CSV table of C-alpha atoms in Angstrom, one decimal:
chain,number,residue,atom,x,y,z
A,183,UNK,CA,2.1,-77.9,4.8
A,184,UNK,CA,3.8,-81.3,4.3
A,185,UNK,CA,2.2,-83.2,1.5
A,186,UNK,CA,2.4,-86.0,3.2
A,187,UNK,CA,0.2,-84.9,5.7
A,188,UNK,CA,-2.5,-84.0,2.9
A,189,UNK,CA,-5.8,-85.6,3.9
A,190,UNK,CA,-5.6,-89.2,2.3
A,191,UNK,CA,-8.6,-89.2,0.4
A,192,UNK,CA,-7.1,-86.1,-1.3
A,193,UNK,CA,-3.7,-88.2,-1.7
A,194,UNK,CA,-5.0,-91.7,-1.3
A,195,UNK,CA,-1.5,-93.4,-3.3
A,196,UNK,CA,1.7,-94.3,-1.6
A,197,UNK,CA,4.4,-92.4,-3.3
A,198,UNK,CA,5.4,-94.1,-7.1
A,199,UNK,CA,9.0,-95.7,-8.1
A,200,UNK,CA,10.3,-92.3,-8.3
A,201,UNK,CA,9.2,-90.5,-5.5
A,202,UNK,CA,6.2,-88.8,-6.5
A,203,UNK,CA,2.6,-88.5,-4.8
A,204,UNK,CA,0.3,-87.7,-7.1
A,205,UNK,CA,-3.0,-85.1,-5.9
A,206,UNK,CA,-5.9,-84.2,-8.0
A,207,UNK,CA,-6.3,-80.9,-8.6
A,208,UNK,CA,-9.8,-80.4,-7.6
A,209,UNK,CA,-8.8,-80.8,-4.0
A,210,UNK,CA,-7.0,-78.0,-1.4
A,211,UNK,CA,-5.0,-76.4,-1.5
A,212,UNK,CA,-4.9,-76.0,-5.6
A,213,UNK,CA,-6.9,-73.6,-7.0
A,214,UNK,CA,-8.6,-74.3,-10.1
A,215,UNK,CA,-9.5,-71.2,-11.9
A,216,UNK,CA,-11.5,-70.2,-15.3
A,217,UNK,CA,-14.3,-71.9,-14.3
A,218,UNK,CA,-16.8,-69.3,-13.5
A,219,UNK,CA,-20.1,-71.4,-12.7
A,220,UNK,CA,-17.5,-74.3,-11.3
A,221,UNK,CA,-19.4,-74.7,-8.1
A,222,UNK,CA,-22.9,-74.7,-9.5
A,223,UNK,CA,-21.3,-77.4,-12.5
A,224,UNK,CA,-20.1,-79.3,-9.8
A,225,UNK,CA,-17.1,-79.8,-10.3
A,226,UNK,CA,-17.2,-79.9,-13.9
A,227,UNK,CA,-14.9,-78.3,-16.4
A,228,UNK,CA,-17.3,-77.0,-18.2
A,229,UNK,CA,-16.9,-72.6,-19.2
A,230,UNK,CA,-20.9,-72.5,-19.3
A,231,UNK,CA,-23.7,-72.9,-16.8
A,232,UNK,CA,-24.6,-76.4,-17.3
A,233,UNK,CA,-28.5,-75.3,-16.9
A,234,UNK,CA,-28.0,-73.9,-20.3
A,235,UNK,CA,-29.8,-75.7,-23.4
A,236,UNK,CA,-30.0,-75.5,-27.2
A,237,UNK,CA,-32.6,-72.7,-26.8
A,238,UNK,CA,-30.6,-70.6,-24.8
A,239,UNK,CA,-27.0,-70.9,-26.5
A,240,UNK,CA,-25.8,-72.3,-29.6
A,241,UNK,CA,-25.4,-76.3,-29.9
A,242,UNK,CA,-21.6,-75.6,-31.1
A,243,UNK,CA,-20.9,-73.0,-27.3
A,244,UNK,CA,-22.6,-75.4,-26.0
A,245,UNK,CA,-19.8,-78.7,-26.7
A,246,UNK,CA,-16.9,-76.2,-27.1
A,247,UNK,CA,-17.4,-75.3,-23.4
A,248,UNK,CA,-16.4,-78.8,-22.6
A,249,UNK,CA,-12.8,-77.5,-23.9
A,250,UNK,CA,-10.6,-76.0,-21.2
A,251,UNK,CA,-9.7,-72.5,-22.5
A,252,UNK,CA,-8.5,-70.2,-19.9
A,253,UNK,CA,-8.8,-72.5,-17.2
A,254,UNK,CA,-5.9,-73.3,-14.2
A,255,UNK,CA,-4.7,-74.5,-11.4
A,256,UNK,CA,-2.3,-72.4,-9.5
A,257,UNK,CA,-0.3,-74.0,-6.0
A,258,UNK,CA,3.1,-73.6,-4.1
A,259,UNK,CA,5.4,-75.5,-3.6
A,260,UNK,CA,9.3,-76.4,-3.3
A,261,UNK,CA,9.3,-79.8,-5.0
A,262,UNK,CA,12.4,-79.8,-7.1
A,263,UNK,CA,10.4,-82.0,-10.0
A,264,UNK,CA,6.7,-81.6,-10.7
A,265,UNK,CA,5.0,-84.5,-12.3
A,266,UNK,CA,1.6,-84.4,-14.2
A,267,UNK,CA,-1.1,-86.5,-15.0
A,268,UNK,CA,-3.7,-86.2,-17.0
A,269,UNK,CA,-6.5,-87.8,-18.9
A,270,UNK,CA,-8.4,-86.1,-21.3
A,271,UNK,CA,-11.9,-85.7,-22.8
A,272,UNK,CA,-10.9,-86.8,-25.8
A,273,UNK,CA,-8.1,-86.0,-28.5
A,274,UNK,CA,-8.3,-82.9,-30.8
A,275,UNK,CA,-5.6,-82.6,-33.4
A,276,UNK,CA,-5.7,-79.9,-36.1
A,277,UNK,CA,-3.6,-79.4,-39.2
A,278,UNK,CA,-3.1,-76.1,-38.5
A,279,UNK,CA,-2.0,-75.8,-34.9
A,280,UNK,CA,0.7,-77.8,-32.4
A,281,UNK,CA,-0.9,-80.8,-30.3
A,282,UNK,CA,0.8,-78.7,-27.3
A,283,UNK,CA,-1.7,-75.4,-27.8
A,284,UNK,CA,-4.7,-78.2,-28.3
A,285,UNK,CA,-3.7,-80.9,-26.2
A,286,UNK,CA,-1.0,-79.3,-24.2
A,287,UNK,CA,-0.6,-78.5,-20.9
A,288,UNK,CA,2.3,-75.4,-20.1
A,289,UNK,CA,3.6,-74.8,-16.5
A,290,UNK,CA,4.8,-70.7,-15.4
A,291,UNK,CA,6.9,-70.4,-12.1
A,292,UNK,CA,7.7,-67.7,-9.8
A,293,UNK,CA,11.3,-68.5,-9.1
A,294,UNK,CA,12.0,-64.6,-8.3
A,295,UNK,CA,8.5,-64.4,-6.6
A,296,UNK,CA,7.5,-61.3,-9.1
A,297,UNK,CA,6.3,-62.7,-12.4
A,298,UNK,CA,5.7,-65.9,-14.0
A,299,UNK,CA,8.3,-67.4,-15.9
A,300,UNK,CA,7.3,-70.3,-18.8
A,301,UNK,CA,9.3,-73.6,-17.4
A,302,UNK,CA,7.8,-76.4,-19.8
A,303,UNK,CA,5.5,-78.1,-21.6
A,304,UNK,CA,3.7,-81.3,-21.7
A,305,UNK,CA,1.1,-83.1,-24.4
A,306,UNK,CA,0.2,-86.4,-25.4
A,307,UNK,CA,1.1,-88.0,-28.0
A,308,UNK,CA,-0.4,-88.6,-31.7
A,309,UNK,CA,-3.7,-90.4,-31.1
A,310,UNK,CA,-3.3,-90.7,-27.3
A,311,UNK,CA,-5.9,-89.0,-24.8
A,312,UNK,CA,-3.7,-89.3,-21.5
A,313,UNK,CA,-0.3,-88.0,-20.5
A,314,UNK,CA,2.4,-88.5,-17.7
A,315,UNK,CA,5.2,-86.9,-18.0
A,316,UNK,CA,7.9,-84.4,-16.1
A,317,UNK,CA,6.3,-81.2,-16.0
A,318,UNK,CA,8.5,-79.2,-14.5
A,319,UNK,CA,11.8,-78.6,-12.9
A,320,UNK,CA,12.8,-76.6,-10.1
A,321,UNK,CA,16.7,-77.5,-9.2
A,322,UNK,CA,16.7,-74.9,-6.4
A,323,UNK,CA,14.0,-76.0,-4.4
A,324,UNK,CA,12.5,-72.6,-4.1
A,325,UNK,CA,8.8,-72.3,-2.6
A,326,UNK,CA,7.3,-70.6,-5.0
A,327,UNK,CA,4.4,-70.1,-6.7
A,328,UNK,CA,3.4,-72.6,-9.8
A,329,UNK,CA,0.6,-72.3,-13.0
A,330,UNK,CA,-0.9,-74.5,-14.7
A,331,UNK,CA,-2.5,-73.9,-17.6
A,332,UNK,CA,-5.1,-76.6,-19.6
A,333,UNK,CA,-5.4,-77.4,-22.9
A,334,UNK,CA,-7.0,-74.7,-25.3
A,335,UNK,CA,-9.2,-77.5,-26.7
A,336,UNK,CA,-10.5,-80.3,-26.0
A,337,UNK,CA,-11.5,-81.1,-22.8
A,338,UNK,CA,-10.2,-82.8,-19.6
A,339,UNK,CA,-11.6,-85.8,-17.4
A,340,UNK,CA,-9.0,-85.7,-14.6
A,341,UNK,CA,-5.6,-83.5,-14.0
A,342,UNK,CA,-2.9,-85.2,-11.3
A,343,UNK,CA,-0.3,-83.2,-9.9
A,344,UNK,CA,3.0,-85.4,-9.0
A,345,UNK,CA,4.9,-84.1,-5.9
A,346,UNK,CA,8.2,-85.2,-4.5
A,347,UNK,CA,7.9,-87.1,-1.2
A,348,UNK,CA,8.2,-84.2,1.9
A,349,UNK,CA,8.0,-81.2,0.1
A,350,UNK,CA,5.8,-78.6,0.9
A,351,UNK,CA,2.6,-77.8,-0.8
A,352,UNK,CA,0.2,-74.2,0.0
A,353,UNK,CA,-2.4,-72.4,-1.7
A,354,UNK,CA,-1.5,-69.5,-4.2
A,355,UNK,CA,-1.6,-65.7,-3.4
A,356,UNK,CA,-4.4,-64.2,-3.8
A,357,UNK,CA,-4.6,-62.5,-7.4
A,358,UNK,CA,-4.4,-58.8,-7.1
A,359,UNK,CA,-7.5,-57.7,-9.2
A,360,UNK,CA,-11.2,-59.8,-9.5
A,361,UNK,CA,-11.4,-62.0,-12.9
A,362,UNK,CA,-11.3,-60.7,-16.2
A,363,UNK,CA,-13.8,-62.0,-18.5
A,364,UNK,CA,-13.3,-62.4,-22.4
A,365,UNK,CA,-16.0,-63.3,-24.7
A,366,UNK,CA,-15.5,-64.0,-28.2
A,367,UNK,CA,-14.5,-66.4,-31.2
A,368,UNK,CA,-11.7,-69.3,-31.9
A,369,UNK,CA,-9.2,-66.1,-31.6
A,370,UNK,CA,-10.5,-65.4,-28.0
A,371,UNK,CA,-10.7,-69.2,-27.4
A,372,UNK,CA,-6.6,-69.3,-28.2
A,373,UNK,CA,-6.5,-70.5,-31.9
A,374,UNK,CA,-3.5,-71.0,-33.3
A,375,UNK,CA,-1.2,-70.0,-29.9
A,376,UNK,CA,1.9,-73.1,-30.0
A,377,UNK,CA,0.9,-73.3,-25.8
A,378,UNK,CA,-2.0,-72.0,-24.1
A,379,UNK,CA,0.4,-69.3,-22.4
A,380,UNK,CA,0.6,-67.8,-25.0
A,381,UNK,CA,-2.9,-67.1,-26.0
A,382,UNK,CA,-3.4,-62.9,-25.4
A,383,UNK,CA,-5.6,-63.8,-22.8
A,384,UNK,CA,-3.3,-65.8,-21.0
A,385,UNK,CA,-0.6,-62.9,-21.2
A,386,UNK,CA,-3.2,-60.2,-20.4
A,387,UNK,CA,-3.9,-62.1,-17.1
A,388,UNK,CA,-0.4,-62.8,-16.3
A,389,UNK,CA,0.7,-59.3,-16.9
A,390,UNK,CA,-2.1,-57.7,-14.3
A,391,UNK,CA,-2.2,-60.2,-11.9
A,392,UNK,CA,-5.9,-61.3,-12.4
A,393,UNK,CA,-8.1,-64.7,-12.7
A,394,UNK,CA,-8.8,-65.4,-17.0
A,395,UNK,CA,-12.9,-66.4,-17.5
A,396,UNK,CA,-12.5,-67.2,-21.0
A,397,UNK,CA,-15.6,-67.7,-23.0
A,398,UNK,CA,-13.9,-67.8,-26.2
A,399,UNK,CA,-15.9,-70.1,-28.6
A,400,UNK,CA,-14.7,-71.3,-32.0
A,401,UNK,CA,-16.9,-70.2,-34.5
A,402,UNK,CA,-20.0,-70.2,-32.2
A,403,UNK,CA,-19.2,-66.9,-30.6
A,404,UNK,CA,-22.8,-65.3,-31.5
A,405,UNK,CA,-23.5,-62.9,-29.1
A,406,UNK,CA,-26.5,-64.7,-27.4
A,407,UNK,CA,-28.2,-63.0,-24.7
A,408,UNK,CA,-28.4,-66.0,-22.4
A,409,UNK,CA,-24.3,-66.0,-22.1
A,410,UNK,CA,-24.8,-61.6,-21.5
A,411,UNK,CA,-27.3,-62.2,-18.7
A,412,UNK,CA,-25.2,-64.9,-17.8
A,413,UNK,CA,-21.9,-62.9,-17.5
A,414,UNK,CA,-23.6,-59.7,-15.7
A,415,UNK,CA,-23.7,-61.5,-12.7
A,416,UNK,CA,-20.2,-62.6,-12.1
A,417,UNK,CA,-18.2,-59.9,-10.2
A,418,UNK,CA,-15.1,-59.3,-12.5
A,419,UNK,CA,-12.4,-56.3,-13.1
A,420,UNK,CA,-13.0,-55.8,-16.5
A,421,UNK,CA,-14.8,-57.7,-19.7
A,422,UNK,CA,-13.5,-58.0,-23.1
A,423,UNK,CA,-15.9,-58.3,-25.9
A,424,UNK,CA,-14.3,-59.8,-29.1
A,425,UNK,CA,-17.1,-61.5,-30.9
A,426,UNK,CA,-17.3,-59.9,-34.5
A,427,UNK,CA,-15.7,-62.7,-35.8
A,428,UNK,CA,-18.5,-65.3,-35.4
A,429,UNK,CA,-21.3,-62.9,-35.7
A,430,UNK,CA,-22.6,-64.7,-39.2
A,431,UNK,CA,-23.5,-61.3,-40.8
A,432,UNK,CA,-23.2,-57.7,-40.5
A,433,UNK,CA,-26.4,-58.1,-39.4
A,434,UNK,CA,-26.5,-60.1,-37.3
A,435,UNK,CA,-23.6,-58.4,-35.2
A,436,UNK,CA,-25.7,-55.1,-35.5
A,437,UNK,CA,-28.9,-56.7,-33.7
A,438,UNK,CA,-26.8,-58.5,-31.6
A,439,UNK,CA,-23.7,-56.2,-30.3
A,440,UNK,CA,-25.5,-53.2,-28.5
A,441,UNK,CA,-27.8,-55.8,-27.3
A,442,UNK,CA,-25.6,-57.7,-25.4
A,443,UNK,CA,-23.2,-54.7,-23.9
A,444,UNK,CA,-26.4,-53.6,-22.8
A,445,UNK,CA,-27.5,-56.3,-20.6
A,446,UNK,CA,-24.0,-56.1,-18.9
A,447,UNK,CA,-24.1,-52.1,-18.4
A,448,UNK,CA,-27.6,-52.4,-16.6
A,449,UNK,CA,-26.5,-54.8,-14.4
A,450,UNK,CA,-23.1,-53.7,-13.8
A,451,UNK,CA,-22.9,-49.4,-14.7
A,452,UNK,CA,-19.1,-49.3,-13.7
A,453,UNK,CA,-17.1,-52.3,-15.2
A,454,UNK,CA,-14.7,-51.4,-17.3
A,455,UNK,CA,-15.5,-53.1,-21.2
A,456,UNK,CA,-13.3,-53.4,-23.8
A,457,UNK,CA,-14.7,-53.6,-27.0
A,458,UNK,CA,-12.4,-55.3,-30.1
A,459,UNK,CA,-12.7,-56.1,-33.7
A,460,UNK,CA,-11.6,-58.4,-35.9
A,461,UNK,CA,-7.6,-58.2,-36.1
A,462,UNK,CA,-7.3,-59.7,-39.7
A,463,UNK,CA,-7.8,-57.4,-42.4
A,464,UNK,CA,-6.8,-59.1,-46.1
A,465,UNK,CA,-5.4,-56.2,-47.2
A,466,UNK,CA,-5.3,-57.1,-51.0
A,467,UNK,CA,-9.0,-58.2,-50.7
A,468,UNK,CA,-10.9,-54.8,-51.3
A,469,UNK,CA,-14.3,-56.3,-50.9
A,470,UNK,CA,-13.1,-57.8,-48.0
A,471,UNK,CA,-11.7,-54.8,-46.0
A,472,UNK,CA,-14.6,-53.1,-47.0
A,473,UNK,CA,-17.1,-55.6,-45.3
A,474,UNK,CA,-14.4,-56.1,-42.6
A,475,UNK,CA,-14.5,-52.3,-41.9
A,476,UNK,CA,-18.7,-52.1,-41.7
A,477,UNK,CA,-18.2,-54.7,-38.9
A,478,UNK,CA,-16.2,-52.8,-37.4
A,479,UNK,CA,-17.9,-49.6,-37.6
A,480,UNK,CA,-21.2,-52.1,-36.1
A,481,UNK,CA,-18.8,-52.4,-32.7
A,482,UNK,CA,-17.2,-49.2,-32.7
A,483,UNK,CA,-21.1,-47.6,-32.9
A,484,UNK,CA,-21.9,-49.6,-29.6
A,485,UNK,CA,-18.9,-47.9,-28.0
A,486,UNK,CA,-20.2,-44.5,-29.3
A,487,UNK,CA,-23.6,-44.4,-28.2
A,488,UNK,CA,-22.3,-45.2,-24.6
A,489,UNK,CA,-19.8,-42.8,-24.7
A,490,UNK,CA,-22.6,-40.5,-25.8
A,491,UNK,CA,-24.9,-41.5,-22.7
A,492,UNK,CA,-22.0,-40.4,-20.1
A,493,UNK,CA,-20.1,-43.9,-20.0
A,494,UNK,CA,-16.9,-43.3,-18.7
A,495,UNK,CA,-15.8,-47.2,-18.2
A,496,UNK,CA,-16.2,-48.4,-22.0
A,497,UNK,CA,-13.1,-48.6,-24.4
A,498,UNK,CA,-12.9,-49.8,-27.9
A,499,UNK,CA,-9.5,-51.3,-29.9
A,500,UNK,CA,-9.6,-50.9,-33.5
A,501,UNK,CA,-9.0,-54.7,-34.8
A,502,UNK,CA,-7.0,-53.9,-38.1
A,503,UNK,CA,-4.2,-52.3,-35.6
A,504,UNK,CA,-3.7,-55.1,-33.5
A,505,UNK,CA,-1.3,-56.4,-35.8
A,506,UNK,CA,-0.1,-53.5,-37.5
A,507,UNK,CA,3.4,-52.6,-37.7
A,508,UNK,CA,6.7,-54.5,-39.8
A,509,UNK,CA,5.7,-57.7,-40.9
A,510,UNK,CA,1.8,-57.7,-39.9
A,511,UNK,CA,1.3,-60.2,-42.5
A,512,UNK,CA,3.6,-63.0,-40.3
A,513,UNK,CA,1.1,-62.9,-37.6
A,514,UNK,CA,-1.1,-65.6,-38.5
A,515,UNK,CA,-0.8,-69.1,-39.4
A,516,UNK,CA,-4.2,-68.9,-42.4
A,517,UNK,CA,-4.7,-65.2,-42.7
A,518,UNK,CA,-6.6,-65.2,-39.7
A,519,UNK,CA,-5.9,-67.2,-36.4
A,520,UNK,CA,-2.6,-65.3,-34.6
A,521,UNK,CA,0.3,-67.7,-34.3
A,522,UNK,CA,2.2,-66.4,-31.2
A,523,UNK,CA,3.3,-63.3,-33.1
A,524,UNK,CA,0.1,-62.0,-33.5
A,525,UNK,CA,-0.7,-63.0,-29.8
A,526,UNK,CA,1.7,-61.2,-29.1
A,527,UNK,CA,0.9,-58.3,-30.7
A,528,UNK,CA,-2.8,-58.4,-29.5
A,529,UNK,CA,-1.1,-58.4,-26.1
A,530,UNK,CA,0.6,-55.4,-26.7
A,531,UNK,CA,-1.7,-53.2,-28.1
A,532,UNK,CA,-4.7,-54.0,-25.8
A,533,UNK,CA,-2.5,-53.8,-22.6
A,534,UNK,CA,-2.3,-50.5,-21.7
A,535,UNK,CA,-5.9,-50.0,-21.8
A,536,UNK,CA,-6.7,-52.8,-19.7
A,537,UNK,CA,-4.3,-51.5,-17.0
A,538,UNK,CA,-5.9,-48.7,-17.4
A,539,UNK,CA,-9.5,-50.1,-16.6
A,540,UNK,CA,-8.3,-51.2,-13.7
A,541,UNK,CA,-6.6,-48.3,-12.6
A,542,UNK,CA,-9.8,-46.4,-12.6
């Protein structure tokens, strides 16, 4: 397909000073993904059903799903530059992570036509809530396939893609396996990954060729059954369920966690679920790895009892091992959001099993 020839109210602008028509993203052929209720938001970018209210999920889930974890927009194309334009929600600086894993937008390229490939990264700058800027460069002027991912947080108004003049532009392949859903905290969510790429999510889903629903929630991941009934209708590969962290209490994730897998098995008795704990164990904190182990022993029970009923599609992934090995204590930026080593490391160690979820 010639972009030129893209329907003009999809590409309504004569091409700019340096040869670039810009598209919004919303329109064919980009597909936006990690938007699971994105038709019935219309249009929105918005991770939650917007018929949700206070009384069915937390007020904090609730304006945290206006941030664009986990969501895309995947295309091909052969320009040899890719532009992008952006203007977003507002800013969201934090002392603690780079303005290009809040703000930032990161672009992954087939060149080979086998795996993604990080090309380069874009953000705004301090104080600023829009962006244009060369996203991307592709000096061969392959046709290949292109990802984009959005910010981790804050949110986004409008996304522009920037095409050279006669290149061609075509959907993306068709991802090899349905979504794969995570639900969880600020961890899940992508905090404190330098791009979004390199959130464990974002790797997972690169590495088995699969759509990322991410319903990760900074602090505010409290294992509501609204967002479980909610979730057990989508059709999906496999679910993640990393919430201890934001469960307030032991408690609390005790009436909560067996709950809320429960809803999903009913409605759905063969999807694969992965169940996690917390990865940061202080391990010169006694009291602390002592209540850090009860939470986990809250989750691992969950995964138990279903193993005890006959469930064969259930997995759990001890927390405290996720970052184990030389150097653990270099895997976060405070002690307990990953920096891209811990990611990494999260990535890793819950990789094989999700492969083999979706082997079964």
């Amino acid at each position: 397909m010639d972009i030129t020839k893209i329907d003009k109210n999809f590409c309504a602008r004569s091409a700019d000073e340096n040869g670039f028509i810009f598209c919004d993203v919303k329109n064919a052929p980009f597909v936006i993904e990690g938007l699971a209720w994105y038709n019935e938001n219309n249009g929105a970018y918005y991770r939650l059903p917007k018929t949700f209210t206070g009384k069915d999920v937390n007020a904090g889930a609730l304006d945290l799903s206006n941030h664009t974890a986990g969501v895309c927009v995947r295309f091909k194309t052969d320009s040899p530059e890719i532009m992008l334009r952006a203007k977003l929600a507002h800013g969201c600086d934090f002392n603690h992570m780079p303005r290009t894993g809040t703000m930032g937008f990161d672009l992954f390229f087939k060149p080979d036509g086998r795996k993604f490939i990080f090309n380069h990264t874009v953000q705004p700058g301090y104080g600023a809530t829009e962006v244009k800027a060369l996203a991307a460069a592709n000096p061969d002027g392959k046709f290949c396939e292109w990802l984009v991912n959005f910010p981790l947080y804050g949110g986004v108004e409008q996304v522009e893609i920037g095409l050279k003049e006669n290149c061609r532009i075509a959907p993306p392949k068709a991802h090899k396996n349905a979504p794969v859903l995570f639900y969880g905290s600020s961890i899940t969510q992508g905090g404190c990954a330098s791009r979004p790429g390199n959130a464990y999510t974002s790797m997972l889903c690169r590495a088995v060729d699969a759509e990322q629903i991410n319903l990760g929630f900074s602090g505010c991941g409290k294992g509501e059954e609204a967002v479980a009934e909610a979730i057990a209708k989508l059709k999906l590969s496999a679910f993640v369920m990393d919430y201890d962290h934001n469960a307030p209490t032991v408690e609390h994730l005790e009436n909560t966690h067996s709950r809320f897998f429960s809803i999903i098995r009913k409605a759905q008795p063969d999807l694969p679920v992965i169940m996690l704990s917390k990865p940061d164990f202080p391990y010169f904190n006694q009291e602390s790895i002592e209540l850090n182990s009860r939470r986990r022993d809250v989750v691992k029970k969950t995964y138990l009892d279903a193993v005890a009923k006959g469930d064969e599609n259930v997995y759990f992934i001890d927390g405290q091992t996720l970052f184990a090995g030389e150097n653990f204590d270099l895997c976060t930026v405070d002690g307990c959001h990953p920096n891209d080593l811990g990611f990494y490391r999260m990535y890793r160690k819950v990789l094989p099993v999700l492969r083999k979820c979706l082997g079964r």
